[in-house]
């Protein structure tokens, strides 16, 4: 059975700052993801706070929101069979130190916070996150 999905990917400020966008996009394309939409933006801290609201009770929340709004990001809608899980696999573990060889975070992540990419964690959240950035 076909299970074509869309998911939200963000190339975070640490990676945009190091001009890694094209290398990371090539990793997605070589794994069969289609990039349906993309835009480079910089968000305000209050928008980052809204995007990461699920983490608002965490000790790292304030720093995380300051970081995500600290510079340009590339937001993309990716499409592939089982895109949500496939993207999480290609990204690797949240902490780059724990990320498997060949994953984006293993290759490019700097720290548990500056881990180069975001990816939706469920089909439901993918829809919410795609709307967050691309609803007109
Ligand atoms: P995920 O991005 O792998 O889904 P989440 O647990 O949803 O990880 O956390 C969201 C983001 O918050 C992470 O990608 C990372 O940038 C940051 N983060 C997660 N845990 C920590 C931490 O313990 N310290 C600092 N930042 C963290
Ligand atoms: Mg998450």
PDB file of C-alpha atoms and ligand atoms in Angstrom:
ATOM      1  CA  UNK A   1       0.000   0.000   0.000  1.00  0.00           C
ATOM      2  CA  UNK A   2       1.242   3.425  -0.879  1.00  0.00           C
ATOM      3  CA  UNK A   3       1.664   5.808   2.039  1.00  0.00           C
ATOM      4  CA  UNK A   4       2.797   9.091   0.516  1.00  0.00           C
ATOM      5  CA  UNK A   5       3.285  11.673   3.259  1.00  0.00           C
ATOM      6  CA  UNK A   6       4.457  15.226   3.657  1.00  0.00           C
ATOM      7  CA  UNK A   7       6.574  16.459   6.530  1.00  0.00           C
ATOM      8  CA  UNK A   8       8.081  19.750   7.622  1.00  0.00           C
ATOM      9  CA  UNK A   9      11.834  20.123   7.602  1.00  0.00           C
ATOM     10  CA  UNK A  10      13.789  23.117   8.836  1.00  0.00           C
ATOM     11  CA  UNK A  11      17.458  23.738   8.183  1.00  0.00           C
ATOM     12  CA  UNK A  12      18.280  25.568  11.403  1.00  0.00           C
ATOM     13  CA  UNK A  13      20.425  28.711  11.873  1.00  0.00           C
ATOM     14  CA  UNK A  14      23.651  26.840  12.684  1.00  0.00           C
ATOM     15  CA  UNK A  15      23.543  25.073   9.307  1.00  0.00           C
ATOM     16  CA  UNK A  16      22.354  28.035   7.226  1.00  0.00           C
ATOM     17  CA  UNK A  17      25.129  30.096   8.807  1.00  0.00           C
ATOM     18  CA  UNK A  18      27.690  27.532   7.593  1.00  0.00           C
ATOM     19  CA  UNK A  19      26.143  27.485   4.080  1.00  0.00           C
ATOM     20  CA  UNK A  20      25.126  23.824   4.388  1.00  0.00           C
ATOM     21  CA  UNK A  21      21.700  24.206   2.780  1.00  0.00           C
ATOM     22  CA  UNK A  22      22.609  22.703  -0.575  1.00  0.00           C
ATOM     23  CA  UNK A  23      24.485  19.755   0.940  1.00  0.00           C
ATOM     24  CA  UNK A  24      21.572  18.963   3.233  1.00  0.00           C
ATOM     25  CA  UNK A  25      19.028  19.354   0.416  1.00  0.00           C
ATOM     26  CA  UNK A  26      21.097  16.935  -1.680  1.00  0.00           C
ATOM     27  CA  UNK A  27      20.927  14.408   1.173  1.00  0.00           C
ATOM     28  CA  UNK A  28      17.122  14.648   1.111  1.00  0.00           C
ATOM     29  CA  UNK A  29      16.945  14.376  -2.678  1.00  0.00           C
ATOM     30  CA  UNK A  30      19.352  11.444  -2.842  1.00  0.00           C
ATOM     31  CA  UNK A  31      17.105   9.579  -0.368  1.00  0.00           C
ATOM     32  CA  UNK A  32      14.119  10.157  -2.642  1.00  0.00           C
ATOM     33  CA  UNK A  33      12.457  13.101  -0.930  1.00  0.00           C
ATOM     34  CA  UNK A  34      10.797  15.695  -3.156  1.00  0.00           C
ATOM     35  CA  UNK A  35      11.051  19.271  -1.936  1.00  0.00           C
ATOM     36  CA  UNK A  36       7.539  20.571  -2.657  1.00  0.00           C
ATOM     37  CA  UNK A  37       7.936  23.999  -1.082  1.00  0.00           C
ATOM     38  CA  UNK A  38      10.800  25.922   0.431  1.00  0.00           C
ATOM     39  CA  UNK A  39      11.443  29.392   1.758  1.00  0.00           C
ATOM     40  CA  UNK A  40      14.252  31.081   3.591  1.00  0.00           C
ATOM     41  CA  UNK A  41      13.020  33.270   6.404  1.00  0.00           C
ATOM     42  CA  UNK A  42      13.990  34.614   9.785  1.00  0.00           C
ATOM     43  CA  UNK A  43      11.347  34.337  12.473  1.00  0.00           C
ATOM     44  CA  UNK A  44      10.743  36.449  15.565  1.00  0.00           C
ATOM     45  CA  UNK A  45      11.316  34.967  19.001  1.00  0.00           C
ATOM     46  CA  UNK A  46       7.559  34.949  19.753  1.00  0.00           C
ATOM     47  CA  UNK A  47       7.014  32.840  16.645  1.00  0.00           C
ATOM     48  CA  UNK A  48       9.686  30.358  17.739  1.00  0.00           C
ATOM     49  CA  UNK A  49       7.953  30.219  21.130  1.00  0.00           C
ATOM     50  CA  UNK A  50       4.704  29.337  19.383  1.00  0.00           C
ATOM     51  CA  UNK A  51       6.365  26.733  17.160  1.00  0.00           C
ATOM     52  CA  UNK A  52       8.097  25.022  20.116  1.00  0.00           C
ATOM     53  CA  UNK A  53       5.203  25.489  22.586  1.00  0.00           C
ATOM     54  CA  UNK A  54       5.232  21.750  23.346  1.00  0.00           C
ATOM     55  CA  UNK A  55       8.615  22.338  25.039  1.00  0.00           C
ATOM     56  CA  UNK A  56       7.603  25.401  27.076  1.00  0.00           C
ATOM     57  CA  UNK A  57       8.167  23.730  30.448  1.00  0.00           C
ATOM     58  CA  UNK A  58      11.663  22.522  29.550  1.00  0.00           C
ATOM     59  CA  UNK A  59      14.764  24.203  30.941  1.00  0.00           C
ATOM     60  CA  UNK A  60      16.145  24.648  27.415  1.00  0.00           C
ATOM     61  CA  UNK A  61      12.994  26.342  26.011  1.00  0.00           C
ATOM     62  CA  UNK A  62      14.130  29.973  26.236  1.00  0.00           C
ATOM     63  CA  UNK A  63      17.566  29.293  24.732  1.00  0.00           C
ATOM     64  CA  UNK A  64      16.031  27.114  22.041  1.00  0.00           C
ATOM     65  CA  UNK A  65      13.603  29.835  20.960  1.00  0.00           C
ATOM     66  CA  UNK A  66      16.335  32.473  21.019  1.00  0.00           C
ATOM     67  CA  UNK A  67      18.490  30.190  18.870  1.00  0.00           C
ATOM     68  CA  UNK A  68      15.797  29.328  16.284  1.00  0.00           C
ATOM     69  CA  UNK A  69      15.089  33.037  15.822  1.00  0.00           C
ATOM     70  CA  UNK A  70      18.770  34.069  15.814  1.00  0.00           C
ATOM     71  CA  UNK A  71      19.313  33.881  12.054  1.00  0.00           C
ATOM     72  CA  UNK A  72      17.865  32.723   8.743  1.00  0.00           C
ATOM     73  CA  UNK A  73      16.319  29.266   8.458  1.00  0.00           C
ATOM     74  CA  UNK A  74      15.233  27.257   5.419  1.00  0.00           C
ATOM     75  CA  UNK A  75      11.779  25.716   5.863  1.00  0.00           C
ATOM     76  CA  UNK A  76      10.706  22.978   3.471  1.00  0.00           C
ATOM     77  CA  UNK A  77       7.808  20.646   2.798  1.00  0.00           C
ATOM     78  CA  UNK A  78       9.243  17.222   1.983  1.00  0.00           C
ATOM     79  CA  UNK A  79       7.283  14.436   0.332  1.00  0.00           C
ATOM     80  CA  UNK A  80       8.058  10.719   0.151  1.00  0.00           C
ATOM     81  CA  UNK A  81       6.564   7.373   1.111  1.00  0.00           C
ATOM     82  CA  UNK A  82       6.489   7.353   4.953  1.00  0.00           C
ATOM     83  CA  UNK A  83       8.125  10.793   4.882  1.00  0.00           C
ATOM     84  CA  UNK A  84       7.696  11.525   8.596  1.00  0.00           C
ATOM     85  CA  UNK A  85       9.592   8.471   9.823  1.00  0.00           C
ATOM     86  CA  UNK A  86      12.036   8.449   6.890  1.00  0.00           C
ATOM     87  CA  UNK A  87      12.980  12.057   7.623  1.00  0.00           C
ATOM     88  CA  UNK A  88      13.477  11.311  11.334  1.00  0.00           C
ATOM     89  CA  UNK A  89      15.791   8.430  10.355  1.00  0.00           C
ATOM     90  CA  UNK A  90      17.814  10.589   7.964  1.00  0.00           C
ATOM     91  CA  UNK A  91      18.089  13.364  10.580  1.00  0.00           C
ATOM     92  CA  UNK A  92      19.447  11.096  13.311  1.00  0.00           C
ATOM     93  CA  UNK A  93      19.153  11.423  17.087  1.00  0.00           C
ATOM     94  CA  UNK A  94      18.482  14.800  18.713  1.00  0.00           C
ATOM     95  CA  UNK A  95      21.973  14.805  20.242  1.00  0.00           C
ATOM     96  CA  UNK A  96      24.506  14.666  17.375  1.00  0.00           C
ATOM     97  CA  UNK A  97      26.775  12.614  19.668  1.00  0.00           C
ATOM     98  CA  UNK A  98      24.175   9.835  19.581  1.00  0.00           C
ATOM     99  CA  UNK A  99      23.314  10.161  15.888  1.00  0.00           C
ATOM    100  CA  UNK A 100      24.138   7.240  13.621  1.00  0.00           C
ATOM    101  CA  UNK A 101      26.768   7.446  10.898  1.00  0.00           C
ATOM    102  CA  UNK A 102      25.484   8.981   7.694  1.00  0.00           C
ATOM    103  CA  UNK A 103      22.714  10.982   9.336  1.00  0.00           C
ATOM    104  CA  UNK A 104      22.432  14.734   8.917  1.00  0.00           C
ATOM    105  CA  UNK A 105      22.946  15.457  12.595  1.00  0.00           C
ATOM    106  CA  UNK A 106      25.953  13.143  12.809  1.00  0.00           C
ATOM    107  CA  UNK A 107      27.552  14.936   9.850  1.00  0.00           C
ATOM    108  CA  UNK A 108      26.659  18.515  10.659  1.00  0.00           C
ATOM    109  CA  UNK A 109      25.249  18.894  14.178  1.00  0.00           C
ATOM    110  CA  UNK A 110      27.275  20.984  16.613  1.00  0.00           C
ATOM    111  CA  UNK A 111      25.454  20.310  19.899  1.00  0.00           C
ATOM    112  CA  UNK A 112      22.184  18.987  21.271  1.00  0.00           C
ATOM    113  CA  UNK A 113      20.721  22.443  20.655  1.00  0.00           C
ATOM    114  CA  UNK A 114      22.494  23.375  17.413  1.00  0.00           C
ATOM    115  CA  UNK A 115      21.639  20.129  15.676  1.00  0.00           C
ATOM    116  CA  UNK A 116      21.176  21.562  12.176  1.00  0.00           C
ATOM    117  CA  UNK A 117      17.702  20.260  11.304  1.00  0.00           C
ATOM    118  CA  UNK A 118      14.134  20.003  12.564  1.00  0.00           C
ATOM    119  CA  UNK A 119      11.680  17.359  11.411  1.00  0.00           C
ATOM    120  CA  UNK A 120       8.041  16.747  12.335  1.00  0.00           C
ATOM    121  CA  UNK A 121       7.585  13.811  14.710  1.00  0.00           C
ATOM    122  CA  UNK A 122       4.140  12.587  13.576  1.00  0.00           C
ATOM    123  CA  UNK A 123       1.779  12.893  10.617  1.00  0.00           C
ATOM    124  CA  UNK A 124      -0.549  15.000  12.759  1.00  0.00           C
ATOM    125  CA  UNK A 125       2.205  17.403  13.794  1.00  0.00           C
ATOM    126  CA  UNK A 126       3.497  17.531  10.213  1.00  0.00           C
ATOM    127  CA  UNK A 127       0.154  18.966   9.104  1.00  0.00           C
ATOM    128  CA  UNK A 128       0.164  21.510  11.945  1.00  0.00           C
ATOM    129  CA  UNK A 129       3.775  22.524  11.259  1.00  0.00           C
ATOM    130  CA  UNK A 130       3.294  22.792   7.474  1.00  0.00           C
ATOM    131  CA  UNK A 131       0.307  25.065   8.109  1.00  0.00           C
ATOM    132  CA  UNK A 132       2.343  27.083  10.604  1.00  0.00           C
ATOM    133  CA  UNK A 133       4.833  28.094   7.910  1.00  0.00           C
ATOM    134  CA  UNK A 134       2.958  27.764   4.634  1.00  0.00           C
ATOM    135  CA  UNK A 135      -0.695  28.611   5.252  1.00  0.00           C
ATOM    136  CA  UNK A 136      -1.463  31.725   3.240  1.00  0.00           C
TER     137      UNK A 136
HETATM  138  P1  LIG B   1      13.899  16.711  17.965  1.00  0.00           P
HETATM  139  O1  LIG B   1      14.302  17.987  17.252  1.00  0.00           O
HETATM  140  O2  LIG B   1      14.872  15.593  17.721  1.00  0.00           O
HETATM  141  O3  LIG B   1      12.467  16.324  17.715  1.00  0.00           O
HETATM  142  P2  LIG B   1      13.005  17.619  20.591  1.00  0.00           P
HETATM  143  O4  LIG B   1      13.103  16.806  21.834  1.00  0.00           O
HETATM  144  O5  LIG B   1      11.652  17.796  19.976  1.00  0.00           O
HETATM  145  O6  LIG B   1      14.044  17.001  19.539  1.00  0.00           O
HETATM  146  O7  LIG B   1      13.635  19.035  20.918  1.00  0.00           O
HETATM  147  C1  LIG B   1      13.467  20.125  20.035  1.00  0.00           C
HETATM  148  C2  LIG B   1      14.796  20.822  19.888  1.00  0.00           C
HETATM  149  O8  LIG B   1      15.165  21.362  21.156  1.00  0.00           O
HETATM  150  C3  LIG B   1      15.974  19.939  19.505  1.00  0.00           C
HETATM  151  O9  LIG B   1      16.060  19.681  18.120  1.00  0.00           O
HETATM  152  C4  LIG B   1      17.144  20.756  20.005  1.00  0.00           C
HETATM  153  O10 LIG B   1      17.450  21.826  19.123  1.00  0.00           O
HETATM  154  C5  LIG B   1      16.581  21.330  21.310  1.00  0.00           C
HETATM  155  N1  LIG B   1      16.884  20.490  22.469  1.00  0.00           N
HETATM  156  C6  LIG B   1      16.364  19.272  22.780  1.00  0.00           C
HETATM  157  N2  LIG B   1      16.853  18.806  23.941  1.00  0.00           N
HETATM  158  C7  LIG B   1      17.716  19.750  24.392  1.00  0.00           C
HETATM  159  C8  LIG B   1      18.545  19.843  25.548  1.00  0.00           C
HETATM  160  O11 LIG B   1      18.591  18.963  26.418  1.00  0.00           O
HETATM  161  N3  LIG B   1      19.316  20.971  25.649  1.00  0.00           N
HETATM  162  C9  LIG B   1      19.290  21.968  24.729  1.00  0.00           C
HETATM  163  N4  LIG B   1      18.513  21.919  23.631  1.00  0.00           N
HETATM  164  C10 LIG B   1      17.735  20.819  23.452  1.00  0.00           C
HETATM  165 MG1  LIG B   2      10.719  17.253  18.252  1.00  0.00          MG
END
